[in-house]
PDB file of C-alpha atoms in Angstrom:
ATOM      1  CA  UNK A  12       0.000   0.000   0.000  1.00  0.00           C
ATOM      2  CA  UNK A  13       1.135   3.480  -0.896  1.00  0.00           C
ATOM      3  CA  UNK A  14      -0.529   6.607   0.440  1.00  0.00           C
ATOM      4  CA  UNK A  15      -0.024  10.011  -1.109  1.00  0.00           C
ATOM      5  CA  UNK A  16      -1.421  13.075   0.632  1.00  0.00           C
ATOM      6  CA  UNK A  17      -1.350  16.454  -1.085  1.00  0.00           C
ATOM      7  CA  UNK A  18      -1.396  19.819   0.665  1.00  0.00           C
ATOM      8  CA  UNK A  19      -0.938  23.483  -0.187  1.00  0.00           C
ATOM      9  CA  UNK A  20      -3.679  24.123  -2.709  1.00  0.00           C
ATOM     10  CA  UNK A  21      -6.006  27.094  -2.656  1.00  0.00           C
ATOM     11  CA  UNK A  22      -7.376  30.091  -4.523  1.00  0.00           C
ATOM     12  CA  UNK A  23      -5.078  32.861  -5.729  1.00  0.00           C
ATOM     13  CA  UNK A  24      -4.990  35.727  -8.186  1.00  0.00           C
ATOM     14  CA  UNK A  25      -3.190  35.453 -11.503  1.00  0.00           C
ATOM     15  CA  UNK A  26       0.521  36.081 -11.111  1.00  0.00           C
ATOM     16  CA  UNK A  27       0.668  34.674  -7.601  1.00  0.00           C
ATOM     17  CA  UNK A  28       2.573  31.625  -6.377  1.00  0.00           C
ATOM     18  CA  UNK A  29       1.581  28.435  -4.616  1.00  0.00           C
ATOM     19  CA  UNK A  30       3.586  25.494  -3.357  1.00  0.00           C
ATOM     20  CA  UNK A  31       2.043  22.044  -3.389  1.00  0.00           C
ATOM     21  CA  UNK A  32       3.461  19.315  -1.228  1.00  0.00           C
ATOM     22  CA  UNK A  33       2.899  15.572  -1.290  1.00  0.00           C
ATOM     23  CA  UNK A  34       3.745  13.235   1.564  1.00  0.00           C
ATOM     24  CA  UNK A  35       4.259   9.599   0.634  1.00  0.00           C
ATOM     25  CA  UNK A  36       3.927   6.721   3.047  1.00  0.00           C
ATOM     26  CA  UNK A  37       2.983   3.097   3.194  1.00  0.00           C
ATOM     27  CA  UNK A  38       4.552  -0.258   3.727  1.00  0.00           C
ATOM     28  CA  UNK A  39       5.264  -0.804   0.079  1.00  0.00           C
ATOM     29  CA  UNK A  40       6.352   2.708  -0.835  1.00  0.00           C
ATOM     30  CA  UNK A  41       9.640   2.548  -2.697  1.00  0.00           C
ATOM     31  CA  UNK A  42      11.847   5.636  -2.326  1.00  0.00           C
ATOM     32  CA  UNK A  43      13.298   4.883  -5.756  1.00  0.00           C
ATOM     33  CA  UNK A  44       9.991   5.637  -7.437  1.00  0.00           C
ATOM     34  CA  UNK A  45       9.874   8.464  -9.927  1.00  0.00           C
ATOM     35  CA  UNK A  46       7.384  10.975  -8.532  1.00  0.00           C
ATOM     36  CA  UNK A  47       5.238  13.474 -10.333  1.00  0.00           C
ATOM     37  CA  UNK A  48       2.318  15.819 -10.542  1.00  0.00           C
ATOM     38  CA  UNK A  49      -0.632  15.686 -12.890  1.00  0.00           C
ATOM     39  CA  UNK A  50      -3.685  17.922 -13.150  1.00  0.00           C
ATOM     40  CA  UNK A  51      -7.245  17.749 -14.355  1.00  0.00           C
ATOM     41  CA  UNK A  52      -9.152  20.854 -15.357  1.00  0.00           C
ATOM     42  CA  UNK A  53     -12.961  20.860 -15.296  1.00  0.00           C
ATOM     43  CA  UNK A  54     -14.366  18.872 -18.210  1.00  0.00           C
ATOM     44  CA  UNK A  55     -10.938  17.685 -19.358  1.00  0.00           C
ATOM     45  CA  UNK A  56      -8.733  14.661 -18.968  1.00  0.00           C
ATOM     46  CA  UNK A  57      -5.818  14.314 -16.584  1.00  0.00           C
ATOM     47  CA  UNK A  58      -2.650  15.922 -17.936  1.00  0.00           C
ATOM     48  CA  UNK A  59       0.986  15.496 -17.032  1.00  0.00           C
ATOM     49  CA  UNK A  60       2.590  18.468 -15.267  1.00  0.00           C
ATOM     50  CA  UNK A  61       6.034  17.441 -14.010  1.00  0.00           C
ATOM     51  CA  UNK A  62       8.069  14.455 -12.875  1.00  0.00           C
ATOM     52  CA  UNK A  63      11.330  13.833 -11.038  1.00  0.00           C
ATOM     53  CA  UNK A  64      13.478  10.744 -10.805  1.00  0.00           C
ATOM     54  CA  UNK A  65      14.493   9.190  -7.508  1.00  0.00           C
ATOM     55  CA  UNK A  66      17.851  10.959  -7.351  1.00  0.00           C
ATOM     56  CA  UNK A  67      16.379  14.331  -8.351  1.00  0.00           C
ATOM     57  CA  UNK A  68      18.973  14.499 -11.108  1.00  0.00           C
ATOM     58  CA  UNK A  69      16.367  14.422 -13.826  1.00  0.00           C
ATOM     59  CA  UNK A  70      13.187  16.440 -14.117  1.00  0.00           C
ATOM     60  CA  UNK A  71      10.689  16.857 -16.919  1.00  0.00           C
ATOM     61  CA  UNK A  72       7.912  19.382 -17.394  1.00  0.00           C
ATOM     62  CA  UNK A  73       4.918  19.925 -19.591  1.00  0.00           C
ATOM     63  CA  UNK A  74       5.531  22.733 -22.069  1.00  0.00           C
ATOM     64  CA  UNK A  75       2.703  24.735 -20.524  1.00  0.00           C
ATOM     65  CA  UNK A  76       4.483  25.034 -17.169  1.00  0.00           C
ATOM     66  CA  UNK A  77       8.162  25.169 -18.163  1.00  0.00           C
ATOM     67  CA  UNK A  78       9.905  28.115 -16.587  1.00  0.00           C
ATOM     68  CA  UNK A  79       7.093  28.677 -14.089  1.00  0.00           C
ATOM     69  CA  UNK A  80       6.853  25.435 -12.111  1.00  0.00           C
ATOM     70  CA  UNK A  81       9.628  23.576 -10.298  1.00  0.00           C
ATOM     71  CA  UNK A  82       9.402  20.053  -8.951  1.00  0.00           C
ATOM     72  CA  UNK A  83      11.624  18.882  -6.113  1.00  0.00           C
ATOM     73  CA  UNK A  84      11.807  16.009  -3.653  1.00  0.00           C
ATOM     74  CA  UNK A  85      13.178  15.202  -0.230  1.00  0.00           C
ATOM     75  CA  UNK A  86      13.912  11.502  -0.006  1.00  0.00           C
ATOM     76  CA  UNK A  87      14.635  11.679   3.719  1.00  0.00           C
ATOM     77  CA  UNK A  88      11.091  12.919   4.291  1.00  0.00           C
ATOM     78  CA  UNK A  89       9.452  11.083   1.368  1.00  0.00           C
ATOM     79  CA  UNK A  90       7.969  14.298   0.068  1.00  0.00           C
ATOM     80  CA  UNK A  91       7.698  15.845  -3.367  1.00  0.00           C
ATOM     81  CA  UNK A  92       6.873  19.500  -3.892  1.00  0.00           C
ATOM     82  CA  UNK A  93       5.663  21.572  -6.803  1.00  0.00           C
ATOM     83  CA  UNK A  94       6.530  25.261  -6.660  1.00  0.00           C
ATOM     84  CA  UNK A  95       4.159  27.132  -8.951  1.00  0.00           C
ATOM     85  CA  UNK A  96       4.996  30.707  -9.885  1.00  0.00           C
ATOM     86  CA  UNK A  97       3.340  33.206 -12.221  1.00  0.00           C
ATOM     87  CA  UNK A  98       0.093  31.290 -12.014  1.00  0.00           C
ATOM     88  CA  UNK A  99      -2.440  31.741 -14.803  1.00  0.00           C
ATOM     89  CA  UNK A 100      -6.192  31.114 -14.863  1.00  0.00           C
ATOM     90  CA  UNK A 101      -5.542  28.159 -17.175  1.00  0.00           C
ATOM     91  CA  UNK A 102      -3.578  26.509 -14.342  1.00  0.00           C
ATOM     92  CA  UNK A 103      -6.877  26.046 -12.493  1.00  0.00           C
ATOM     93  CA  UNK A 104      -7.301  22.333 -11.936  1.00  0.00           C
ATOM     94  CA  UNK A 105      -7.353  19.476  -9.489  1.00  0.00           C
ATOM     95  CA  UNK A 106      -3.692  18.581  -8.951  1.00  0.00           C
ATOM     96  CA  UNK A 107      -2.696  14.984  -8.273  1.00  0.00           C
ATOM     97  CA  UNK A 108       0.506  13.676  -6.749  1.00  0.00           C
ATOM     98  CA  UNK A 109       1.705  10.467  -8.366  1.00  0.00           C
ATOM     99  CA  UNK A 110       4.250   7.811  -7.451  1.00  0.00           C
ATOM    100  CA  UNK A 111       5.964   5.323  -9.727  1.00  0.00           C
ATOM    101  CA  UNK A 112       5.421   7.545 -12.726  1.00  0.00           C
ATOM    102  CA  UNK A 113       5.941   5.352 -15.764  1.00  0.00           C
ATOM    103  CA  UNK A 114       5.244   7.679 -18.669  1.00  0.00           C
ATOM    104  CA  UNK A 115       4.002  11.225 -19.171  1.00  0.00           C
ATOM    105  CA  UNK A 116       0.481   9.946 -18.824  1.00  0.00           C
ATOM    106  CA  UNK A 117       0.624   7.181 -16.286  1.00  0.00           C
ATOM    107  CA  UNK A 118       1.576   6.278 -12.769  1.00  0.00           C
ATOM    108  CA  UNK A 119       0.838   3.383 -10.487  1.00  0.00           C
ATOM    109  CA  UNK A 120      -0.150   5.324  -7.388  1.00  0.00           C
ATOM    110  CA  UNK A 121      -2.235   8.454  -7.026  1.00  0.00           C
ATOM    111  CA  UNK A 122      -3.187  10.921  -4.339  1.00  0.00           C
ATOM    112  CA  UNK A 123      -6.733  12.157  -3.856  1.00  0.00           C
ATOM    113  CA  UNK A 124      -6.057  15.463  -5.541  1.00  0.00           C
ATOM    114  CA  UNK A 125      -6.016  19.059  -4.337  1.00  0.00           C
ATOM    115  CA  UNK A 126      -7.722  22.046  -5.893  1.00  0.00           C
ATOM    116  CA  UNK A 127      -5.838  25.005  -7.279  1.00  0.00           C
ATOM    117  CA  UNK A 128      -7.947  27.916  -8.509  1.00  0.00           C
ATOM    118  CA  UNK A 129      -6.424  30.943 -10.235  1.00  0.00           C
ATOM    119  CA  UNK A 130      -8.637  33.926 -10.909  1.00  0.00           C
ATOM    120  CA  UNK A 131      -7.913  36.724 -13.345  1.00  0.00           C
TER     121      UNK A 131
END
């Protein structure tokens, strides 16, 4: 079992920043998992946002967030964060933490999701 709990969401104005955090736990959680964030806007499918490998040496971002979002992880704490700067209304979505990210569209473990709302 792997549990992923997101925190840090909320409602902000365009141009503001938010930091999402995800705490991973569970008997079968593997610290070598690639971790990531995905998001789902109202009426749309779930989209890849960012991912980071276990060593934090490699990160990948969706084109829509490059230069604005930064993913990081703390393996001692089993947490993965997403720093979101210069937020835009189109960033409004339910954000999901993911563990054991396998491709830009899939992962084996998911959090419950946390809402981020950006108003213009």
